[in-house]
Amino acid sequence: MKLWSLLRKEYLLTMRRKKFIFMILLLPLLIGVVYQLSTNLQPGVEIKVALCNLDEESVDLVEALKERFSVVEVAGECEAQIKEMIREKEAFLGIIIPRDFTRKLEDLNKSEIYLFYDNSNPVLASYLEFFFQLSLRNYENALLSKAGEGIREEVTKIEGLLEAAKLLVGLVGYGTELMDNLNQIQEMLSKIKRMDVTFITEPVVPVKEGAFELKNEKGIGAAITFSILTLFTALLLVSSSVIWDRERKFLLRLRTSGTPNLTYILSKTLFFDLVLTVQFLVIFPLFSSFSWLELNLVSLLVSILVVTSINTLLGMLIGIFSENQGIAILLSLLLTLPFLFISGIFYPSELFPQPLRFISDVFPLSNEMNLLKESMAFGYSLQELKNLNVNLTYLLLFFLLSWLGLRFRH
Amino acid sequence: MFFRKEKKVFPLMIKELSGGPRGIIKNMTFKVRKRDIFGIVGLSGSGKTTLLKLILGLVKKRSGKVSFYGRPLWRSKKLIGFCPQGHSFFEELTVRENILLFGSLYGAKSPLEVGRRMLKELEMEEKLDEPASNLSGGQKTRLNVILSLLHEPKLIFMDEPFTGLDYYNRNLLWNFIKKLRRRGCTVILTTHLLDEAQKNCTKLLVLKEGKKFVYGNVEDIKEKVGLDYVYEVKFKSLSKRALKEIIASCKEEGIDVLNVQIDTLLFGVREEKKRAFQRLLRCYEHEIISSRKPNINDLFLKVVSA
């Protein structure tokens, strides 16, 4: 009965705080959309490039660049102009094609091209370089095909000459040794003719195949997004709600009314589990496909429940040990931001140095993410969930700490 | 047999209770009679709220015993209520929703019925479906009291229930508290409204720096404090030196200087010191503004100045 009253209180208070509902619904949409956009490498705006072409013959290269970038052509004092444009944010990237660029390539020699970039923004610089390489790929392939074509033409001519020479040797009758040599040369030439010239730039082509059989490929993204989302939401919402309860002296009332701390903790956990599950349903359409139907619903539900409960209890601990809302927000950020970086979202945690990897492994977020991947992407059954036990341990630990915190601090 | 009878007369017994932050409450012993309106008074920081919390087990005690009908108080939670200082309810909820929530927490059998009756007694029955945020300050204070009483406890602790109330509302609440008493409830409250406490409380406990200074009804306190008359005297051209002389002489003669306001002094005098006091006054040019029997404020000043 008391549990029901506490759940009802949480529900009514949440419904009366309109900004809460707004945050609960908007945050998953925002994080989901941002995640989708950030994993799609296509830029969302036109990339302006300042181009100074000193080589009249490099028409194909200019065309290739124009296909991907919005090109602004410059002339005259190119380098100074381009640098100024980048500093003034009029262009993201500057390119100078030198005078003898095409001639060198036609002579089958390496040719330099000059790139100017914003070195105060390394992330942008590396992405622009990536896009530049991408735009160059078709041009390079065309260049190589053309070179291959030229080689084949030359080889055909040599083969003609060789045929004539063989005929002559046969008529004169100089012996078999010379004929054998000519045959060997002919064989080598036909090998050169058959050669794929792209072999020169890309001799090994890796063919990738995942070791895991993913029942739902979109589940990986959903697991990452949902674990970050619940952590942020739970830490901020739950810690605030505990602090409000304390400020309204509700915790004092609970103690004098003989309501067990366990009932209070349970009501918060259950209610915020529900709120966070609603958030899951909000992001679900962003990652939905029919492959969700192949997942094990029981393990999906259990993993969502375990992860949301862990984060709710963590939020509760922050609320219990923070003197006020400001400290609670600082603590929440302290727990989320650094660990977001070491959870393996931005850089694989497997490649971290040992101490950092240890922290990453110990922090709940990485383990939560792994558990959600197992249920959302791999479609494991309850028995197959390898990360369930470690997460259950967190759940018990935080439950115990919350109980002790309430008992001794309030 | 004797102890059983004592438990019935004094349901709440506090024995050598010490504790609180920095051990502020020291060696507190007193009994509260059934149907008492027991007022705890004292200066700010004297430990009134801490004493309530210590009794209720909300702060850790160092030593001592609190028993209610012979059992530890925490075992009788259903029989007790606590009304914290300020507004300890949810302003986002309506009065009805708050009543249902707190009633359920305290295990009240019919919270809405009791709540309605109390709202009527405190002249706010029409506010049942209003959001608590729409109530005036006085109404919020009254609601705060009601929410502690929904389970109709036998013993209610109220921490500064009159804070922020005007005279009319204070009067309303005192009458309500008296009604509770008539229904068999024992009330323990802290307040700094001495006049009203003197008028309405059946027993008073005056705290000073966490210690029991005096305890009993007003007559007991008067006797223990030892004041028979209070004189308010205005001196003409009172220098600092003269003031020091007067205070020193009073101390020598056993006369209490209760208050000093520039050139006007308030003296507390016992019957046997009356002549000595008149002798002292003759030495200075003065005017007696008032002479009267001491009230609770005077006693309190004596306590503070002691």
XYZ file of C-alpha atoms in Angstrom:
716
model
C 0.000 0.000 0.000
C 2.786 2.412 0.975
C 4.724 1.390 -2.118
C 1.697 2.135 -4.255
C 1.252 5.559 -2.618
C 4.912 6.402 -3.196
C 4.686 5.309 -6.836
C 1.573 7.416 -7.268
C 3.338 10.396 -5.698
C 6.272 10.053 -8.138
C 3.843 9.776 -11.034
C 1.796 12.825 -10.001
C 4.865 14.939 -9.329
C 6.406 14.013 -12.675
C 3.188 14.753 -14.509
C 2.877 18.153 -12.801
C 6.452 19.093 -13.703
C 5.966 19.750 -17.383
C 9.670 20.376 -17.998
C 10.395 16.896 -16.673
C 8.121 15.301 -19.245
C 9.615 17.480 -21.945
C 13.104 16.353 -20.956
C 12.106 12.708 -20.663
C 10.706 12.694 -24.185
C 13.029 15.141 -25.900
C 16.334 13.779 -24.623
C 16.027 10.326 -26.238
C 14.974 11.875 -29.528
C 17.853 14.298 -29.414
C 20.493 11.719 -28.505
C 19.061 9.211 -31.003
C 19.070 11.673 -33.889
C 22.526 13.000 -33.002
C 23.866 9.451 -32.829
C 22.354 8.563 -36.197
C 23.758 11.699 -37.799
C 27.192 11.362 -36.254
C 27.605 7.764 -37.363
C 26.677 8.723 -40.931
C 29.916 10.184 -42.320
C 28.297 12.329 -44.996
C 28.679 16.008 -44.124
C 25.510 17.937 -43.501
C 26.693 21.116 -45.231
C 28.499 22.044 -48.450
C 32.237 21.948 -47.916
C 33.732 25.124 -49.330
C 37.153 24.640 -50.885
C 39.436 27.359 -52.227
C 41.164 26.035 -55.334
C 44.109 27.507 -57.147
C 44.751 25.617 -60.357
C 48.095 26.435 -61.948
C 47.945 23.448 -64.275
C 45.705 23.964 -67.283
C 45.602 20.275 -68.121
C 44.208 19.006 -64.817
C 40.586 19.345 -65.922
C 39.579 15.884 -64.684
C 40.931 16.520 -61.189
C 39.069 19.824 -60.953
C 35.881 18.074 -62.097
C 36.381 15.363 -59.453
C 36.831 17.990 -56.760
C 33.776 19.914 -57.910
C 31.663 16.757 -57.594
C 32.261 16.580 -53.833
C 33.083 20.144 -52.770
C 31.778 23.619 -53.383
C 34.853 24.993 -55.168
C 35.816 28.674 -55.084
C 38.557 29.319 -57.602
C 41.351 31.726 -56.709
C 44.114 33.176 -58.814
C 47.168 35.334 -58.345
C 48.880 35.154 -54.940
C 47.277 31.792 -54.245
C 48.873 30.691 -50.988
C 48.305 33.949 -49.125
C 44.749 34.226 -50.418
C 43.869 30.652 -49.492
C 45.308 30.973 -45.968
C 43.360 34.184 -45.438
C 40.147 32.495 -46.616
C 40.651 29.623 -44.149
C 41.406 32.011 -41.301
C 38.270 34.001 -42.131
C 36.227 30.759 -42.338
C 35.374 31.480 -45.977
C 36.738 28.058 -46.904
C 37.314 24.851 -44.936
C 40.150 23.666 -47.154
C 42.566 25.170 -49.699
C 44.126 23.297 -52.634
C 46.916 24.362 -54.979
C 47.434 22.241 -58.103
C 51.014 22.999 -59.264
C 51.952 23.852 -62.841
C 53.413 20.498 -63.955
C 50.969 18.293 -62.048
C 49.384 16.439 -65.016
C 52.621 16.160 -66.998
C 54.363 14.371 -64.135
C 51.462 11.940 -63.824
C 51.454 11.291 -67.570
C 55.146 10.468 -67.328
C 54.084 7.957 -64.654
C 55.781 9.980 -61.893
C 54.428 10.980 -58.480
C 52.928 14.433 -58.425
C 52.417 16.708 -55.421
C 49.266 18.630 -54.609
C 49.223 21.266 -51.838
C 46.540 21.247 -49.115
C 45.884 24.084 -46.670
C 43.722 23.468 -43.620
C 42.601 24.925 -40.287
C 45.242 23.544 -37.918
C 43.404 25.014 -34.915
C 40.691 22.406 -35.471
C 42.330 18.969 -35.770
C 39.067 17.020 -35.916
C 37.812 19.059 -38.853
C 41.220 18.801 -40.533
C 41.287 15.017 -40.340
C 37.718 14.721 -41.660
C 38.496 17.088 -44.557
C 41.563 15.075 -45.450
C 39.405 11.965 -45.441
C 36.843 13.599 -47.764
C 39.650 14.860 -50.018
C 41.086 11.343 -50.311
C 37.593 10.110 -51.079
C 37.126 12.644 -53.897
C 40.552 11.753 -55.248
C 39.792 8.034 -55.376
C 37.752 8.125 -58.624
C 40.247 10.466 -60.238
C 43.148 8.195 -59.233
C 41.342 5.123 -60.505
C 40.659 6.865 -63.839
C 44.287 7.894 -63.956
C 45.423 4.333 -63.329
C 42.987 2.917 -65.905
C 44.308 5.390 -68.442
C 47.892 4.450 -67.614
C 46.970 0.739 -67.881
C 45.357 1.418 -71.222
C 48.555 3.130 -72.423
C 50.683 0.271 -71.196
C 48.459 -2.256 -72.962
C 48.641 -0.265 -76.206
C 52.436 -0.155 -76.008
C 52.568 -3.864 -75.191
C 50.340 -4.642 -78.229
C 52.720 -2.687 -80.429
C 55.711 -4.588 -79.011
C 53.843 -7.860 -79.494
C 53.373 -6.955 -83.192
C 57.049 -6.286 -83.554
C 57.828 -9.504 -81.736
C 55.607 -11.540 -84.068
C 57.502 -10.054 -87.031
C 60.814 -10.866 -85.401
C 59.700 -14.484 -84.749
C 58.678 -14.843 -88.395
C 62.047 -13.587 -89.495
C 63.894 -15.941 -87.122
C 61.806 -18.867 -88.456
C 62.647 -17.990 -92.056
C 66.346 -17.451 -91.496
C 66.495 -20.502 -89.260
C 68.889 -19.194 -86.547
C 68.005 -22.023 -84.230
C 65.601 -22.820 -81.427
C 67.348 -20.937 -78.579
C 66.536 -17.521 -79.932
C 62.974 -18.623 -80.688
C 62.563 -19.792 -77.074
C 63.765 -16.410 -75.813
C 61.305 -14.610 -78.052
C 58.463 -16.844 -76.825
C 59.375 -16.055 -73.196
C 59.315 -12.332 -73.928
C 55.890 -12.757 -75.561
C 54.582 -14.538 -72.471
C 55.872 -11.800 -70.183
C 54.255 -9.176 -72.353
C 50.888 -10.913 -72.259
C 51.198 -11.053 -68.437
C 51.785 -7.298 -68.360
C 48.760 -6.832 -70.638
C 46.519 -8.816 -68.276
C 47.728 -6.952 -65.186
C 45.160 -4.954 -63.095
C 46.943 -1.628 -62.676
C 45.097 -0.792 -59.436
C 47.302 -3.526 -57.995
C 50.045 -0.886 -57.809
C 48.115 1.313 -55.364
C 46.055 -1.320 -53.549
C 47.823 -4.693 -53.755
C 45.904 -6.248 -50.835
C 42.117 -5.928 -50.616
C 40.770 -6.919 -47.185
C 37.381 -8.565 -47.290
C 35.716 -7.938 -43.914
C 33.352 -10.299 -42.156
C 32.141 -10.035 -38.552
C 32.770 -12.980 -36.242
C 29.453 -12.486 -34.454
C 26.176 -13.321 -35.955
C 24.089 -10.231 -35.276
C 20.387 -10.857 -35.201
C 19.738 -7.124 -35.230
C 22.470 -4.904 -36.667
C 20.806 -1.690 -35.531
C 20.869 -3.018 -31.961
C 24.511 -2.001 -31.514
C 23.621 1.644 -32.026
C 20.531 1.278 -29.861
C 22.572 -0.261 -27.028
C 25.135 2.550 -27.079
C 22.525 5.293 -27.295
C 20.236 3.825 -24.671
C 22.981 3.228 -22.103
C 24.216 6.839 -22.396
C 20.668 8.147 -22.337
C 19.633 6.256 -19.208
C 22.804 7.231 -17.405
C 22.286 10.937 -18.057
C 18.550 10.941 -17.434
C 18.613 8.777 -14.337
C 21.496 10.612 -12.697
C 19.911 14.010 -13.182
C 16.247 13.141 -12.587
C 16.636 10.739 -9.693
C 19.211 12.797 -7.809
C 16.942 15.859 -8.183
C 13.907 13.981 -6.977
C 15.749 12.712 -3.867
C 16.985 16.223 -3.107
C 13.457 17.617 -3.472
C 12.148 14.942 -1.131
C 14.764 15.941 1.390
C 14.158 19.663 1.006
C 10.419 19.127 1.562
C 11.346 17.102 4.659
C 9.586 14.149 3.094
C 12.410 11.873 4.213
C 11.822 13.017 7.800
C 8.129 12.235 7.412
C 8.999 8.814 6.022
C 11.139 8.013 9.024
C 8.600 9.165 11.567
C 5.834 7.304 9.756
C 7.758 4.060 10.016
C 7.960 3.614 6.230
C 10.963 1.345 5.565
C 13.808 2.813 3.508
C 13.543 -0.253 1.289
C 10.014 0.764 0.259
C 11.239 4.233 -0.652
C 14.184 2.903 -2.676
C 11.974 0.350 -4.380
C 9.372 2.959 -5.331
C 12.006 5.245 -6.871
C 13.643 2.356 -8.729
C 10.393 1.013 -10.101
C 9.082 4.399 -11.145
C 12.243 5.562 -12.870
C 12.632 2.139 -14.510
C 9.286 2.844 -16.091
C 10.279 6.369 -17.132
C 13.498 5.117 -18.708
C 11.647 2.319 -20.467
C 9.387 4.968 -21.977
C 12.564 6.635 -23.215
C 13.597 3.347 -24.798
C 10.267 3.234 -26.606
C 10.900 6.774 -27.864
C 14.294 5.927 -29.379
C 13.128 2.518 -30.538
C 11.648 3.722 -33.887
C 15.006 5.338 -34.742
C 16.670 1.927 -34.586
C 13.751 -0.215 -35.596
C 13.619 -2.827 -38.272
C 11.885 -6.160 -38.503
C 14.971 -7.885 -37.103
C 13.863 -6.760 -33.626
C 11.255 -9.471 -33.851
C 14.008 -12.092 -33.814
C 15.331 -10.937 -30.442
C 14.649 -12.678 -27.158
C 12.073 -10.401 -25.537
C 12.594 -11.755 -22.010
C 16.325 -11.071 -22.034
C 15.701 -7.696 -23.691
C 13.301 -6.727 -20.920
C 15.561 -8.039 -18.165
C 18.616 -6.245 -19.514
C 16.719 -2.957 -19.866
C 15.376 -3.340 -16.337
C 18.795 -4.123 -14.869
C 20.512 -1.233 -16.654
C 17.825 1.306 -15.759
C 17.806 0.133 -12.144
C 21.585 0.484 -11.842
C 21.464 4.026 -13.181
C 18.461 4.936 -11.019
C 20.254 3.733 -7.904
C 23.403 5.597 -8.914
C 21.278 8.747 -9.253
C 19.789 8.028 -5.873
C 23.233 7.752 -4.291
C 24.165 11.116 -5.777
C 20.939 12.606 -4.378
C 21.595 11.134 -0.938
C 25.172 12.368 -0.687
C 24.719 15.811 -2.314
C 23.943 18.769 -0.100
C 22.028 20.540 -2.850
C 20.988 20.391 -6.476
C 24.122 22.165 -7.726
C 26.407 19.583 -6.169
C 24.189 16.803 -7.517
C 24.525 18.155 -11.064
C 28.297 18.488 -10.689
C 28.571 14.946 -9.355
C 26.366 13.657 -12.187
C 28.580 15.321 -14.754
C 31.672 14.057 -12.983
C 30.349 10.531 -13.281
C 29.105 10.768 -16.845
C 31.420 12.911 -18.954
C 34.870 11.393 -18.234
C 33.468 7.900 -18.284
C 31.701 8.551 -21.543
C 35.127 8.993 -23.118
C 36.552 5.846 -21.628
C 33.500 3.673 -22.164
C 34.623 2.816 -25.674
C 32.161 4.974 -27.591
C 34.731 7.330 -29.065
C 37.804 5.084 -28.959
C 37.932 1.302 -28.441
C 38.503 0.640 -24.766
C 40.313 -2.570 -25.719
C 43.193 -0.443 -27.006
C 43.536 1.747 -23.899
C 46.632 1.460 -21.714
C 46.096 -1.016 -18.875
C 45.187 1.378 -16.002
C 42.640 3.256 -18.110
C 41.228 0.013 -19.403
C 40.820 -1.193 -15.849
C 38.802 1.932 -14.963
C 36.744 1.502 -18.111
C 36.054 -2.143 -17.272
C 35.110 -1.340 -13.691
C 32.751 1.531 -14.513
C 29.151 0.374 -14.971
C 28.602 2.130 -18.318
C 30.860 -0.238 -20.301
C 29.263 -3.268 -18.686
C 25.783 -1.903 -19.224
C 26.582 -1.308 -22.883
C 27.874 -4.853 -23.265
C 24.751 -6.301 -21.657
C 22.474 -4.247 -23.889
C 24.454 -5.253 -26.991
C 23.993 -8.883 -26.043
C 20.245 -8.546 -25.798
C 19.601 -5.874 -28.447
C 22.005 -6.948 -31.178
C 23.090 -10.546 -30.591
C 19.646 -11.639 -29.465
C 21.019 -13.805 -26.650
C 18.655 -15.633 -24.374
C 18.654 -15.013 -20.627
C 21.061 -17.896 -20.011
C 23.455 -16.668 -22.685
C 23.789 -13.118 -21.318
C 27.441 -13.091 -20.239
C 27.340 -9.602 -18.732
C 24.207 -10.124 -16.668
C 25.994 -11.249 -13.509
C 28.386 -8.329 -13.337
C 25.488 -5.924 -13.828
C 23.417 -7.687 -11.195
C 26.354 -7.272 -8.822
C 26.318 -3.527 -9.491
C 22.588 -3.487 -8.907
C 22.921 -5.166 -5.522
C 25.870 -3.005 -4.534
C 24.114 0.256 -5.356
C 20.931 -0.932 -3.686
C 22.865 -1.688 -0.517
C 24.744 1.628 -0.654
C 21.483 3.554 -1.155
C 19.923 1.793 1.782
C 22.942 2.473 3.995
C 23.102 6.083 2.774
C 19.466 6.704 3.629
C 19.835 5.015 6.968
C 22.905 6.895 8.123
C 22.618 10.241 6.377
C 18.907 10.903 6.785
C 2.035 -1.510 40.456
C 3.473 1.967 41.070
C 5.391 1.929 37.796
C 2.327 0.815 35.850
C 0.354 3.720 37.278
C 3.200 6.146 36.534
C 3.313 4.962 32.905
C -0.364 5.698 32.577
C -0.048 9.196 34.008
C 3.220 10.015 32.242
C 3.165 8.174 28.937
C 6.337 9.852 27.696
C 9.398 9.649 29.859
C 12.787 11.052 28.931
C 15.678 9.947 31.059
C 19.208 11.355 30.928
C 19.007 11.937 27.202
C 22.151 13.338 25.565
C 23.227 13.675 21.953
C 22.632 15.638 18.777
C 25.193 17.506 16.684
C 28.280 18.234 18.832
C 26.401 16.728 21.772
C 24.258 19.867 22.185
C 21.596 18.181 24.317
C 22.956 17.241 27.690
C 21.476 14.974 30.299
C 17.814 15.800 29.669
C 15.275 14.242 32.039
C 11.566 15.039 32.122
C 8.141 13.455 31.947
C 5.139 14.411 29.874
C 1.721 13.864 31.343
C -1.111 12.450 29.264
C -3.070 15.226 27.472
C -0.366 17.750 28.262
C 0.351 20.587 25.878
C 4.036 20.574 26.546
C 5.890 23.645 25.301
C 9.641 23.643 24.754
C 10.954 27.195 24.709
C 14.413 28.671 24.440
C 16.588 31.003 22.431
C 17.443 30.193 18.816
C 20.147 27.552 18.860
C 19.267 26.402 22.369
C 18.513 22.929 20.995
C 14.684 22.857 20.790
C 14.462 21.146 17.382
C 17.402 18.879 18.177
C 15.678 17.781 21.371
C 12.537 16.858 19.400
C 14.597 14.971 16.838
C 16.530 13.194 19.585
C 13.322 12.076 21.240
C 11.993 10.848 17.891
C 15.259 9.064 17.100
C 15.901 11.241 14.033
C 19.359 12.169 15.301
C 21.777 9.893 17.053
C 21.713 9.908 20.838
C 24.791 9.417 22.974
C 22.982 8.125 25.982
C 19.639 8.091 27.702
C 16.247 6.543 27.287
C 12.978 7.597 25.708
C 9.940 5.513 26.528
C 6.318 5.770 25.529
C 3.973 3.800 27.755
C 7.031 1.933 28.968
C 8.199 0.862 25.501
C 10.899 2.426 23.341
C 9.311 5.235 21.340
C 10.362 3.834 17.945
C 8.200 0.798 18.605
C 5.106 2.978 18.834
C 5.435 4.844 15.532
C 1.790 4.335 14.685
C 0.796 6.184 17.858
C 2.955 9.218 17.269
C 2.993 12.059 14.777
C 5.602 14.591 13.806
C 5.000 17.960 12.232
C 8.305 19.332 10.927
C 9.076 23.034 10.784
C 8.135 24.768 7.526
C 6.022 23.262 4.775
C 6.850 19.607 4.408
C 4.469 18.553 1.663
C 4.350 18.708 -2.114
C 3.075 21.980 -3.489
C 2.555 20.435 -6.929
C -0.109 18.126 -5.479
C -3.598 19.150 -4.394
C -4.557 19.190 -0.731
C -6.540 15.972 -1.293
C -3.568 14.234 -2.948
C -1.265 15.292 -0.125
C -3.773 14.019 2.430
C -4.041 10.649 0.671
C -0.265 10.327 0.318
C 0.600 11.186 3.913
C -2.387 9.309 5.267
C -1.215 6.188 3.508
C 2.356 6.614 4.779
C 1.179 6.960 8.367
C -1.208 4.037 7.968
C -4.346 6.139 8.546
C -7.588 4.181 8.273
C -9.704 6.952 6.747
C -7.345 9.823 5.944
C -9.754 11.726 3.745
C -12.473 11.730 6.367
C -10.100 12.854 9.123
C -8.467 15.342 6.756
C -11.812 16.874 5.826
C -12.790 17.237 9.469
C -9.511 18.919 10.337
C -9.653 21.177 7.289
C -13.065 22.289 8.524
C -11.762 22.879 12.032
C -8.946 24.958 10.619
C -11.286 26.859 8.284
C -9.977 25.619 4.957
C -12.416 22.902 3.960
C -13.023 24.520 0.555
C -9.359 24.074 -0.291
C -9.529 20.280 -0.581
C -9.081 20.196 -4.349
C -6.800 23.199 -4.664
C -3.150 22.681 -5.524
C -1.165 23.228 -2.339
C 0.860 25.876 -4.145
C -2.277 28.070 -4.301
C -2.650 28.177 -0.510
C -1.597 31.210 1.493
C 1.335 30.966 3.901
C -0.985 30.495 6.872
C -3.028 27.832 5.101
C 0.153 25.963 4.173
C 1.220 25.961 7.818
C -2.190 24.615 8.849
C -2.047 21.934 6.157
C 1.395 20.964 7.428
C -0.117 20.326 10.853
C -3.086 18.396 9.452
C -0.827 16.066 7.454
C 0.816 14.932 10.697
C -2.470 14.074 12.338
C -4.280 11.995 9.721
C -3.655 8.755 11.623
C -4.968 10.392 14.804
C -1.853 9.861 16.908
C -1.820 9.723 20.690
C 1.313 11.833 20.849
C 2.169 14.604 18.430
C 5.434 16.509 18.142
C 5.239 19.924 16.466
C 8.345 21.882 15.589
C 7.612 25.638 15.585
C 4.051 25.207 14.265
C 3.245 28.917 14.602
C 6.084 30.272 12.480
C 4.817 32.844 9.985
C 1.239 32.866 11.294
C -0.644 36.055 12.139
C -2.501 36.470 15.412
C -5.808 35.160 14.024
C -4.261 32.020 12.578
C -2.195 31.419 15.690
C -5.316 31.610 17.772
C -7.064 29.194 15.394
C -4.199 26.734 15.687
C -4.017 27.011 19.490
C -7.724 26.242 19.682
C -7.198 23.290 17.372
C -4.367 22.027 19.575
C -6.637 22.325 22.610
C -9.253 20.275 20.770
C -6.621 17.619 20.116
C -5.895 17.596 23.818
C -9.567 17.115 24.629
C -9.601 14.134 22.259
C -6.852 12.526 24.331
C -3.811 13.576 22.350
C -0.623 14.700 24.055
C 1.084 17.584 22.269
C 4.756 18.471 22.486
C 5.667 21.641 20.647
C 8.545 24.042 20.329
C 7.866 27.748 20.103
C 9.409 31.105 20.766
C 6.030 32.760 21.413
C 6.378 32.941 25.172
C 3.175 34.777 25.997
C 1.077 32.340 24.015
C 2.967 29.358 25.388
C 2.354 30.623 28.918
C -1.327 31.013 28.161
C -1.926 27.726 26.360
C 0.669 25.177 27.446
C 0.087 23.050 30.499
C 3.801 22.543 31.015
C 6.885 24.391 29.848
C 10.479 23.362 29.479
C 12.932 26.227 29.164
C 16.130 25.230 27.408
C 19.405 27.028 27.663
C 22.378 25.845 25.611
C 20.983 22.351 25.323
C 20.325 21.982 29.042
C 17.060 21.919 30.936
C 16.973 25.272 32.706
C 13.547 25.157 34.272
C 10.638 22.823 33.842
C 7.047 22.806 35.046
C 3.939 24.967 34.774
C 4.209 28.743 34.807
C 3.795 28.977 38.575
C 6.497 26.364 39.097
C 8.773 28.276 36.781
C 8.091 31.556 38.564
C 8.955 29.918 41.833
C 12.084 28.270 40.464
C 13.289 31.363 38.677
C 12.634 33.451 41.756
C 11.118 36.729 40.594
C 8.394 38.613 42.468
C 8.366 42.046 40.819
C 9.543 43.587 37.614
C 10.410 47.309 37.369
C 11.024 49.237 34.205
C 13.120 52.282 35.128
C 14.281 55.164 32.982
C 17.426 56.959 34.193
C 18.264 60.545 33.405
C 21.643 61.183 31.746
C 22.956 57.705 32.398
C 26.669 57.512 31.661
C 28.474 54.274 30.806
C 30.221 54.457 34.132
C 26.938 54.909 36.020
C 25.425 51.962 34.131
C 28.360 49.784 35.095
C 27.945 50.872 38.708
C 24.229 50.021 38.701
C 24.847 46.567 37.201
C 27.629 45.882 39.702
C 25.491 47.011 42.649
C 22.570 44.884 41.458
C 24.814 41.854 41.242
C 26.046 42.530 44.760
C 22.522 42.891 46.135
C 21.069 39.895 44.255
C 18.851 41.965 41.977
C 18.498 40.891 38.361
C 19.060 43.280 35.473
C 16.839 41.642 32.859
C 17.316 44.053 29.987
C 19.190 47.259 29.139
C 17.937 49.602 26.426
C 20.143 52.729 26.330
C 18.916 54.506 29.486
C 15.989 52.221 30.342
C 16.628 49.158 32.470
C 14.387 46.255 33.393
C 14.938 44.893 36.899
C 13.728 41.623 38.401
C 13.352 41.859 42.159
C 12.466 39.327 44.840
C 10.263 40.361 47.748
C 13.126 40.429 50.248
C 15.292 42.588 47.960
C 12.659 45.289 47.444
C 14.141 47.668 50.016
C 17.661 47.253 48.732
C 16.394 48.015 45.246
C 14.661 51.212 46.396
C 17.879 52.291 48.138
C 19.805 51.745 44.928
C 17.372 53.809 42.875
C 17.674 56.754 45.268
C 21.301 57.227 44.220
C 20.313 58.081 40.626
C 17.874 60.454 38.999
C 15.203 58.177 37.599
C 11.603 57.603 36.630
C 9.745 54.308 37.193
C 7.869 53.577 33.977
C 6.134 50.427 35.202
C 6.122 47.981 38.079
C 4.294 44.671 37.720
C 4.212 40.972 38.469
C 6.584 39.079 36.170
C 5.271 37.430 33.008
C 6.842 34.592 31.065
C 8.923 37.020 28.982
C 10.497 38.393 32.146
C 11.193 34.900 33.395
C 12.712 34.067 30.046
C 14.913 37.160 30.204
C 16.027 36.078 33.646
C 16.864 32.647 32.274
C 18.837 34.140 29.429
C 20.664 36.651 31.593
C 21.490 34.060 34.235
